[in-house]
Amino acid sequence: MENELDSDVIVVGGGPGGSTVSTLVAMQGHRVLLLEKEAFPRYQIGESLLPSTVHGICALLGVTNDLREANFMPKRGGTFRWGRSPEPWTFSFSVSDTFSGPTSLAYQVERMKFDQILLDNARKHGVDVREQCSAVDVLTNGNRVGGVRYRDAEGVVREVSSRFVVDASGNGSRIQDRVGGTRHYPDFFRNLALFGYFTGGKRLPPPNSGNILCAAFDGGWFWYIPLTAELTSVGAVLRPETLKTAVQADREQALTDLIQQCPLIADHLSNATRVTSGPYGDIRIRKDYSYCRDVFHRPGMVLVGDAACFIDPVFSSGVHLATYSGLLAARSINTVLAGRLDERTCFEEYEFRYRREYSVFHDFLLAFYDMHQDENSYFWTAKKVTSNTASDLESFVELVGGGASQERGLVRAGSYQDRREQFREFADLIDEPQNTTNDRELFQSSLVELVLEEGAKLQMQAAAGEVLYEEAVRPGGLTPSPDGLHWTRLG
Ligand code: FAD
């Protein structure tokens, strides 16, 4: 056993949640150690992103250019064969003012590449990232967590102390129960997923060719996510009783049989070939993935992303919840380390906001699984669960785009300072050669337009000496500071 020098914060897990919180804390000059069990790039499911992640958190992290250069598939919205309507229906994020112009486009990503971009960015911001280091337990001092015991790449067990430990080690976390309480698995969402990858699958007609396609059938539903022009992620989400019989045979056969039970997916895959080698070569199963802990923090420790909760993948909310909670946790830790507010107040705000976002998806999904309704009824439910004053359709799009909280950092692409940087960064695009796809051209030209508009607003605000604070979301609650990286108590 070897002991190491202190850090301000230890983050366990280098997925989107861990990279987000560690970067946003390191940006404030704090010492952050990130322990990641695997050697990156590593496979992960969760490939369909929301506008709030791409234009909110990722802008705040400063990876907008990296994402653009990775040439991920632009995603305008979703196409669903779902509910009473026999025909597929489509929504676009652009119908909502919240995701106006370029911020209405998200991405479909290969997680090996996306997660690598975020982890490299954490390193770039000074985070001490150590791969192949697996957290074994937390260190405690009375009721307070004060460090981590981990096994390094050589198998040596080490102990390192810190003021805060963030568990962002995902649904398989070994330490999430150290905050106390219990993980609850709602019976309603006890589904299982069986998934693999195909080349040569069909695409929806333009302009929706990058959309996620979700198709319900008797045994459950399929996702069909175009990752590149060639590669498609295909998964069946099944009720436990369906999967039991299907998978007892053979995974390959089970997936083939299920595809044949869903005509829309069978048609899309009619000329496709399953990938059988490399990281996409396995047919994988995930189960027991919807849950929520009844406690998210204790003194010195907080859970971020899947370590705290996850809800059904139909609206691709996982990376949004992970990165949003990473932002909320970073705000809390930055505020305490700066000596501005006490830890309990900050973590309570963290938990309140994270639970609220989770609950919006949870409550909406309960109604969305009622297949006897049509899409208009689903849109109406979205308005009801978010208490939105916009139209039913806009309320739905705001919710499934990750904008229900209306946090400015999520829906207006980052902090004021970040907007300034974007203004500079994207003004350059005007002179850049255009990319090949129409989607990308649209993305760039309207992005420039938006940034110019936002740049003008910033200049006016600066001239007037005006700083706009957001409202607290509950009586006596905290509000984000203008840079988005701390909490403030108004009044
Ligand atoms: P993770 O991405 O799981 O990252 C955790 C990291 O911690 C990993 O790199 C892991 O190696 C590391 N780790 C684990 N244990 C330790 C340890 N002891 N020490 C150190 N490191 C450790 N989300 C979407 O947004 N869109 C989708 O389309 C989508 N589809 C999904 C489909 C299915 C079937 C499922 C189950 C989930 C889906 N998700 C989707 C959810 C998404 O996968 C997760 O919500 C997201 O990856 C959570 O990010 P995270 O950072 O919390 O955890």
XYZ file of C-alpha atoms and ligand atoms in Angstrom:
544
model
C 0.000 0.000 0.000
C 1.326 3.435 -0.921
C 0.037 6.841 0.159
C -0.105 9.811 -2.143
C -0.211 13.539 -1.893
C -3.531 15.339 -1.563
C -5.832 16.538 -4.326
C -8.681 18.983 -3.967
C -11.008 16.619 -5.781
C -10.828 12.979 -6.856
C -13.192 11.994 -9.644
C -13.789 8.270 -10.139
C -14.719 7.456 -13.760
C -13.749 9.113 -17.055
C -17.103 8.930 -18.892
C -19.011 12.105 -19.867
C -20.068 12.799 -16.267
C -16.551 12.448 -14.838
C -14.862 14.413 -17.619
C -17.383 17.238 -17.278
C -17.108 17.701 -13.532
C -13.325 17.358 -13.473
C -12.770 19.871 -16.288
C -15.124 22.482 -14.838
C -13.437 22.218 -11.422
C -9.901 22.278 -12.893
C -10.853 25.403 -14.891
C -11.048 27.190 -11.530
C -7.447 26.241 -10.743
C -8.220 23.380 -8.330
C -6.176 20.166 -8.273
C -8.219 17.321 -9.733
C -7.234 13.651 -9.977
C -9.371 11.460 -12.256
C -9.158 7.674 -11.924
C -10.454 5.614 -14.851
C -10.612 1.825 -14.724
C -10.196 1.214 -18.470
C -7.607 2.223 -21.056
C -9.298 4.660 -23.470
C -10.725 4.473 -26.065
C -13.199 2.005 -24.559
C -16.630 0.877 -25.799
C -19.762 2.387 -24.247
C -23.433 2.441 -25.245
C -25.335 5.765 -25.316
C -24.704 7.221 -28.751
C -27.569 9.603 -29.423
C -26.958 13.054 -27.922
C -29.280 15.975 -27.154
C -28.858 19.645 -28.139
C -28.428 20.639 -24.474
C -25.258 18.516 -24.287
C -23.815 19.546 -27.631
C -24.519 23.289 -27.406
C -24.737 23.774 -23.650
C -22.241 21.659 -21.698
C -19.860 20.954 -24.565
C -19.650 24.693 -25.337
C -18.897 25.365 -21.685
C -16.173 22.696 -21.789
C -14.703 24.287 -24.904
C -14.930 21.214 -27.161
C -17.220 22.669 -29.838
C -14.453 22.642 -32.443
C -13.288 19.135 -31.498
C -16.814 17.817 -32.001
C -17.130 19.554 -35.327
C -13.792 18.161 -36.494
C -14.806 14.628 -35.452
C -17.487 14.757 -38.171
C -20.173 13.141 -36.059
C -23.528 12.504 -37.711
C -25.773 15.611 -37.320
C -29.099 14.751 -35.648
C -32.091 17.032 -36.297
C -34.554 15.161 -34.127
C -36.348 11.819 -33.893
C -38.620 9.628 -36.010
C -40.983 7.325 -34.113
C -43.293 4.477 -35.111
C -44.893 4.566 -31.704
C -48.364 4.630 -30.153
C -51.707 4.458 -31.943
C -50.571 6.005 -35.240
C -49.657 3.306 -37.780
C -47.338 5.692 -39.647
C -44.010 7.001 -38.328
C -44.040 10.596 -37.021
C -41.087 12.945 -36.858
C -40.113 15.851 -34.642
C -37.322 18.339 -35.162
C -35.565 20.164 -32.310
C -35.865 23.340 -34.379
C -39.621 23.733 -33.684
C -38.719 25.002 -30.224
C -37.427 28.555 -29.700
C -35.253 27.088 -26.973
C -33.100 25.309 -29.554
C -33.257 27.924 -32.256
C -30.996 27.992 -35.319
C -27.829 25.913 -35.085
C -28.509 24.880 -31.497
C -31.289 22.662 -32.855
C -28.749 20.162 -34.225
C -27.313 17.472 -31.976
C -25.040 14.551 -32.893
C -25.044 10.784 -33.050
C -21.629 9.757 -31.726
C -19.382 6.760 -31.462
C -18.828 6.899 -27.723
C -15.242 5.677 -28.034
C -14.490 8.913 -29.901
C -16.787 11.268 -27.975
C -15.620 10.141 -24.535
C -11.984 10.350 -25.662
C -12.512 13.990 -26.743
C -13.953 14.884 -23.332
C -11.220 13.028 -21.427
C -8.417 14.600 -23.507
C -10.030 17.965 -22.871
C -9.940 17.296 -19.117
C -6.186 16.591 -19.412
C -5.762 19.766 -21.429
C -7.306 21.710 -18.571
C -4.859 20.287 -16.051
C -6.762 17.272 -14.704
C -4.369 14.474 -13.648
C -6.029 11.628 -15.590
C -4.860 8.117 -14.718
C -6.223 5.296 -16.846
C -6.286 1.644 -15.779
C -6.721 2.771 -12.187
C -9.700 1.220 -10.475
C -11.274 2.681 -7.321
C -11.788 -0.012 -4.719
C -13.291 1.990 -1.854
C -13.514 5.439 -0.313
C -11.515 6.567 2.728
C -13.492 8.034 5.592
C -12.805 10.173 8.583
C -15.845 9.953 10.849
C -18.871 10.722 8.707
C -16.781 12.496 6.079
C -15.348 10.939 2.925
C -11.781 12.113 2.489
C -10.158 10.056 -0.262
C -10.046 6.896 -2.346
C -8.300 3.532 -2.228
C -7.519 2.342 -5.746
C -5.557 -0.265 -7.657
C -3.169 1.211 -10.226
C -2.137 -0.152 -13.636
C 0.628 -2.264 -12.024
C -1.761 -3.743 -9.503
C -0.396 -1.690 -6.586
C -3.071 -0.620 -4.094
C -2.763 3.077 -3.256
C -4.549 5.589 -1.064
C -5.032 9.214 -1.983
C -6.789 11.876 0.056
C -8.848 14.851 -1.069
C -11.452 17.346 0.104
C -14.079 15.878 -2.229
C -14.682 12.558 -3.946
C -16.981 12.483 -6.966
C -18.288 9.082 -7.980
C -18.884 9.212 -11.742
C -18.143 5.536 -12.326
C -21.426 4.725 -14.014
C -24.082 2.143 -13.439
C -21.554 -0.492 -12.327
C -20.056 1.776 -9.643
C -18.490 -0.085 -6.728
C -18.647 2.901 -4.397
C -22.027 4.562 -5.050
C -23.546 2.883 -1.980
C -20.987 4.650 0.244
C -23.211 7.767 0.246
C -25.792 5.692 2.152
C -29.391 4.908 1.240
C -30.551 2.448 -1.406
C -30.693 2.123 -5.187
C -34.333 1.721 -6.294
C -35.290 -0.069 -9.523
C -38.780 0.972 -10.682
C -40.709 -2.154 -11.774
C -42.256 -0.281 -14.677
C -38.857 0.219 -16.345
C -37.379 -3.241 -15.719
C -36.571 -3.728 -19.409
C -33.608 -5.377 -21.046
C -31.651 -4.332 -24.117
C -30.067 -6.565 -26.780
C -27.941 -4.704 -29.310
C -25.361 -4.872 -32.088
C -23.999 -2.970 -35.100
C -24.664 -3.175 -38.839
C -23.131 -1.757 -41.991
C -25.125 -0.909 -45.096
C -28.445 -0.130 -43.358
C -30.888 2.255 -45.046
C -31.205 5.895 -44.057
C -34.360 7.947 -43.576
C -34.960 10.380 -46.430
C -33.213 13.774 -46.092
C -33.306 16.030 -44.179
C -33.975 13.417 -41.446
C -31.273 10.908 -42.394
C -29.375 11.571 -39.130
C -32.448 11.177 -36.902
C -32.749 8.486 -34.302
C -35.457 6.052 -35.435
C -37.466 4.301 -32.713
C -39.946 1.611 -33.712
C -42.307 -0.184 -31.340
C -43.357 -3.792 -31.902
C -45.225 -6.376 -29.843
C -42.240 -7.415 -27.703
C -40.859 -3.919 -27.054
C -39.137 -1.375 -29.309
C -36.028 -0.892 -31.457
C -33.545 1.957 -31.673
C -31.842 2.546 -35.014
C -29.053 5.129 -34.745
C -27.042 6.141 -37.841
C -23.495 6.658 -36.523
C -21.784 7.211 -39.867
C -22.889 6.893 -43.494
C -22.157 3.141 -43.164
C -22.444 2.173 -39.510
C -25.735 1.811 -37.587
C -26.334 0.993 -33.933
C -29.396 -1.261 -33.597
C -30.909 -2.362 -30.309
C -34.073 -4.008 -29.066
C -35.481 -2.931 -25.696
C -37.574 -5.779 -24.385
C -39.839 -6.646 -21.539
C -38.053 -9.189 -19.347
C -40.383 -12.043 -20.311
C -39.706 -11.457 -24.038
C -35.958 -11.421 -23.655
C -35.864 -14.485 -21.453
C -37.281 -16.744 -24.155
C -35.497 -14.915 -26.967
C -32.029 -15.027 -25.482
C -32.108 -18.453 -23.960
C -31.372 -19.662 -27.476
C -28.543 -17.668 -29.020
C -27.990 -13.871 -29.103
C -27.379 -13.738 -32.843
C -30.524 -15.728 -33.579
C -32.530 -13.770 -31.020
C -31.603 -10.418 -32.581
C -32.330 -11.710 -36.083
C -35.755 -13.027 -34.992
C -36.648 -9.794 -33.204
C -35.709 -7.706 -36.242
C -38.095 -9.793 -38.337
C -40.891 -9.016 -35.854
C -40.500 -5.279 -36.518
C -41.160 -4.586 -40.236
C -39.775 -1.020 -40.268
C -36.405 -2.116 -38.865
C -36.356 -5.278 -40.993
C -36.824 -3.106 -44.066
C -34.050 -0.706 -43.025
C -31.693 -3.658 -42.521
C -32.743 -5.637 -45.597
C -29.378 -5.096 -47.335
C -27.279 -4.707 -44.198
C -24.552 -6.903 -42.719
C -23.918 -7.313 -39.011
C -20.476 -6.236 -37.800
C -18.813 -9.315 -36.290
C -15.318 -8.168 -35.340
C -13.635 -5.325 -33.463
C -15.293 -3.244 -30.723
C -18.662 -3.360 -32.526
C -18.529 -7.094 -33.205
C -20.354 -8.377 -30.104
C -24.074 -8.621 -29.514
C -24.431 -7.151 -26.060
C -27.079 -7.283 -23.352
C -27.832 -4.685 -20.661
C -30.411 -5.086 -17.935
C -31.435 -3.381 -14.685
C -30.310 -0.050 -16.076
C -33.198 2.127 -14.835
C -32.830 3.103 -11.177
C -32.433 6.005 -8.811
C -30.624 6.240 -5.468
C -32.491 7.825 -2.609
C -29.356 9.714 -1.507
C -26.997 11.555 -3.907
C -24.398 12.942 -1.505
C -22.867 12.866 1.951
C -20.177 15.060 3.501
C -17.180 14.985 1.150
C -18.816 12.838 -1.537
C -21.275 13.295 -4.403
C -22.643 10.995 -7.134
C -22.694 12.184 -10.751
C -24.367 10.658 -13.830
C -25.322 6.983 -13.878
C -23.757 6.459 -10.463
C -26.797 8.319 -9.077
C -29.596 7.452 -11.508
C -30.589 6.510 -15.044
C -33.918 6.204 -16.764
C -34.900 4.224 -19.871
C -32.989 5.082 -23.086
C -35.925 5.903 -25.409
C -35.245 9.660 -25.325
C -31.450 9.402 -25.159
C -31.286 11.317 -21.894
C -28.320 9.463 -20.303
C -25.403 11.602 -21.476
C -27.500 14.732 -20.922
C -28.192 13.737 -17.307
C -24.545 12.747 -16.772
C -23.093 15.987 -18.151
C -25.759 18.210 -16.582
C -25.137 16.642 -13.176
C -21.394 17.080 -13.818
C -22.011 20.799 -14.280
C -24.180 21.004 -11.148
C -21.600 19.134 -9.062
C -18.750 21.313 -10.366
C -20.679 24.445 -9.412
C -21.179 23.083 -5.923
C -17.547 22.069 -5.403
C -16.174 25.305 -6.902
C -18.409 27.355 -4.609
C -17.313 25.498 -1.479
C -13.617 25.522 -2.412
C -13.873 29.290 -3.007
C -15.308 29.632 0.513
C -18.502 31.318 -0.717
C -21.195 28.973 0.628
C -21.298 25.897 2.816
C -21.129 22.381 1.397
C -24.519 21.187 2.554
C -26.356 24.131 0.961
C -24.528 23.581 -2.330
C -25.055 19.800 -2.461
C -28.737 20.235 -1.604
C -29.111 22.535 -4.596
C -27.223 19.959 -6.672
C -29.508 17.132 -5.655
C -32.693 19.163 -6.036
C -31.882 20.160 -9.614
C -30.566 16.760 -10.684
C -33.613 14.965 -9.284
C -35.917 17.484 -10.927
C -34.389 16.829 -14.356
C -34.504 13.062 -13.811
C -38.140 13.252 -12.667
C -39.233 15.146 -15.756
C -37.999 12.287 -17.968
C -39.283 9.633 -15.577
C -42.797 11.086 -15.357
C -43.049 11.718 -19.070
C -41.860 8.195 -19.929
C -44.531 6.606 -17.748
C -47.122 8.113 -20.112
C -45.065 7.578 -23.263
C -45.132 3.793 -22.810
C -48.931 3.839 -23.121
C -49.134 2.651 -26.728
C -52.845 3.454 -26.991
C -52.191 7.182 -27.326
C -51.208 9.172 -30.377
C -48.336 11.644 -30.660
C -50.534 14.667 -29.843
C -51.400 13.108 -26.524
C -47.678 12.555 -25.791
C -46.972 16.211 -26.623
C -49.740 17.298 -24.265
C -48.268 15.137 -21.473
C -44.881 16.776 -21.968
C -46.482 20.177 -21.455
C -48.176 18.920 -18.321
C -45.112 17.366 -16.657
C -42.939 20.406 -17.373
C -45.673 23.012 -16.582
C -44.545 24.711 -19.775
C -46.433 27.673 -21.245
C -45.290 26.933 -24.813
C -47.365 24.807 -27.234
C -47.730 21.058 -26.630
C -45.254 20.211 -29.406
C -42.687 22.783 -28.272
C -42.972 21.544 -24.683
C -42.301 18.010 -25.892
C -39.289 19.089 -27.943
C -37.867 21.146 -25.081
C -38.170 18.178 -22.768
C -36.629 15.592 -25.097
C -33.919 18.058 -26.184
C -32.762 18.390 -22.573
C -34.030 21.954 -22.170
C -36.864 21.489 -19.663
C -34.886 23.148 -16.875
C -34.473 26.285 -19.041
C -31.017 26.738 -17.502
C -29.290 29.301 -19.640
C -26.092 27.253 -19.718
C -27.952 24.372 -21.369
C -30.179 26.113 -23.840
C -28.191 29.172 -24.835
C -24.835 27.515 -25.379
C -22.767 28.222 -22.323
C -21.820 31.128 -20.148
C -21.440 34.716 -21.215
C -17.704 34.342 -21.329
C -18.050 31.217 -23.389
C -20.396 33.002 -25.776
C -17.705 35.582 -26.278
C -15.212 32.842 -27.134
C -17.703 31.242 -29.502
C -18.232 34.556 -31.126
C -14.532 34.758 -31.919
C -14.212 31.086 -32.775
C -17.160 30.861 -35.151
C -16.651 34.164 -36.844
C -13.675 32.348 -38.453
C -16.041 29.864 -40.053
C -17.179 32.465 -42.524
C -13.841 32.151 -44.290
C -13.571 28.380 -43.949
C -14.182 26.037 -46.879
C -17.641 24.451 -46.604
C -17.964 20.858 -45.481
C -19.538 18.249 -47.691
C -22.982 17.553 -46.229
C -25.947 19.899 -46.450
C -26.603 19.471 -42.763
C -23.149 20.652 -41.928
C -23.416 23.667 -44.204
C -26.664 24.646 -42.556
C -25.163 24.080 -39.129
C -22.242 26.338 -39.856
C -24.021 29.183 -41.606
C -26.831 29.474 -39.073
C -24.373 29.042 -36.223
C -22.450 32.037 -37.444
C -25.722 33.957 -37.613
C -26.655 33.056 -34.055
C -23.234 33.815 -32.694
C -23.196 37.187 -34.398
C -26.572 37.921 -32.850
C -25.421 36.744 -29.409
C -22.183 38.663 -29.803
C -24.163 41.838 -30.400
C -26.231 41.172 -27.273
C -23.091 40.623 -25.222
C -21.616 43.860 -26.414
C -24.796 45.704 -25.468
C -24.868 44.084 -22.032
C -21.224 44.901 -21.449
C -21.821 48.517 -22.512
C -24.786 48.819 -20.140
C -22.818 47.115 -17.336
C -25.690 44.669 -17.023
C -25.352 41.159 -15.547
C -28.380 38.937 -15.906
C -28.937 36.366 -13.175
C -31.290 33.417 -13.519
C -34.143 32.968 -11.077
C -33.774 30.435 -8.246
C -35.857 27.327 -8.977
C -37.229 26.998 -5.421
C -37.802 29.329 -2.479
C -34.469 30.085 -0.799
C -32.587 28.177 -3.500
C -29.343 29.095 -5.242
C -28.827 30.423 -8.733
C -25.891 29.969 -11.143
C -23.275 32.721 -11.246
C -22.937 34.520 -14.594
C -19.927 32.360 -15.570
C -22.062 29.252 -14.889
C -19.374 27.694 -12.679
C -20.512 28.662 -9.148
C -23.689 29.085 -7.113
C -24.891 32.453 -5.872
C -27.564 33.315 -3.333
C -29.578 36.288 -4.516
C -31.292 38.778 -2.244
P -20.232 5.986 -17.946
O -20.344 6.473 -19.326
O -20.678 4.594 -17.661
O -18.720 6.161 -17.497
C -18.272 5.614 -16.277
C -16.769 5.380 -16.359
O -16.320 4.942 -15.078
C -16.391 4.284 -17.343
O -15.421 4.763 -18.247
C -15.851 3.147 -16.456
O -14.821 2.419 -17.078
C -15.362 3.903 -15.254
N -15.325 3.100 -14.016
C -16.213 2.152 -13.613
N -15.848 1.644 -12.413
C -14.700 2.285 -12.055
C -13.842 2.200 -10.938
N -14.076 1.341 -9.912
N -12.736 3.001 -10.896
C -12.468 3.885 -11.903
N -13.265 3.992 -12.999
C -14.375 3.215 -13.080
N -27.549 7.771 -23.289
C -27.670 8.705 -24.239
O -27.383 9.880 -23.971
N -28.095 8.379 -25.495
C -28.443 7.113 -25.833
O -28.806 6.858 -26.988
C -28.372 6.110 -24.830
N -28.687 4.825 -25.093
C -28.588 3.886 -24.097
C -28.987 2.564 -24.352
C -28.943 1.617 -23.324
C -29.398 0.210 -23.586
C -28.464 1.986 -22.042
C -28.399 0.979 -20.932
C -28.050 3.281 -21.799
C -28.115 4.241 -22.812
N -27.723 5.550 -22.577
C -27.888 6.499 -23.545
C -27.196 5.957 -21.268
C -25.676 6.180 -21.257
O -25.022 4.980 -21.591
C -25.249 6.600 -19.843
O -26.250 7.358 -19.212
C -23.958 7.440 -19.838
O -22.906 6.728 -20.425
C -23.615 7.826 -18.393
O -22.392 8.505 -18.343
P -21.509 8.415 -17.001
O -20.343 9.318 -17.231
O -22.360 8.626 -15.818
O -21.043 6.902 -16.917
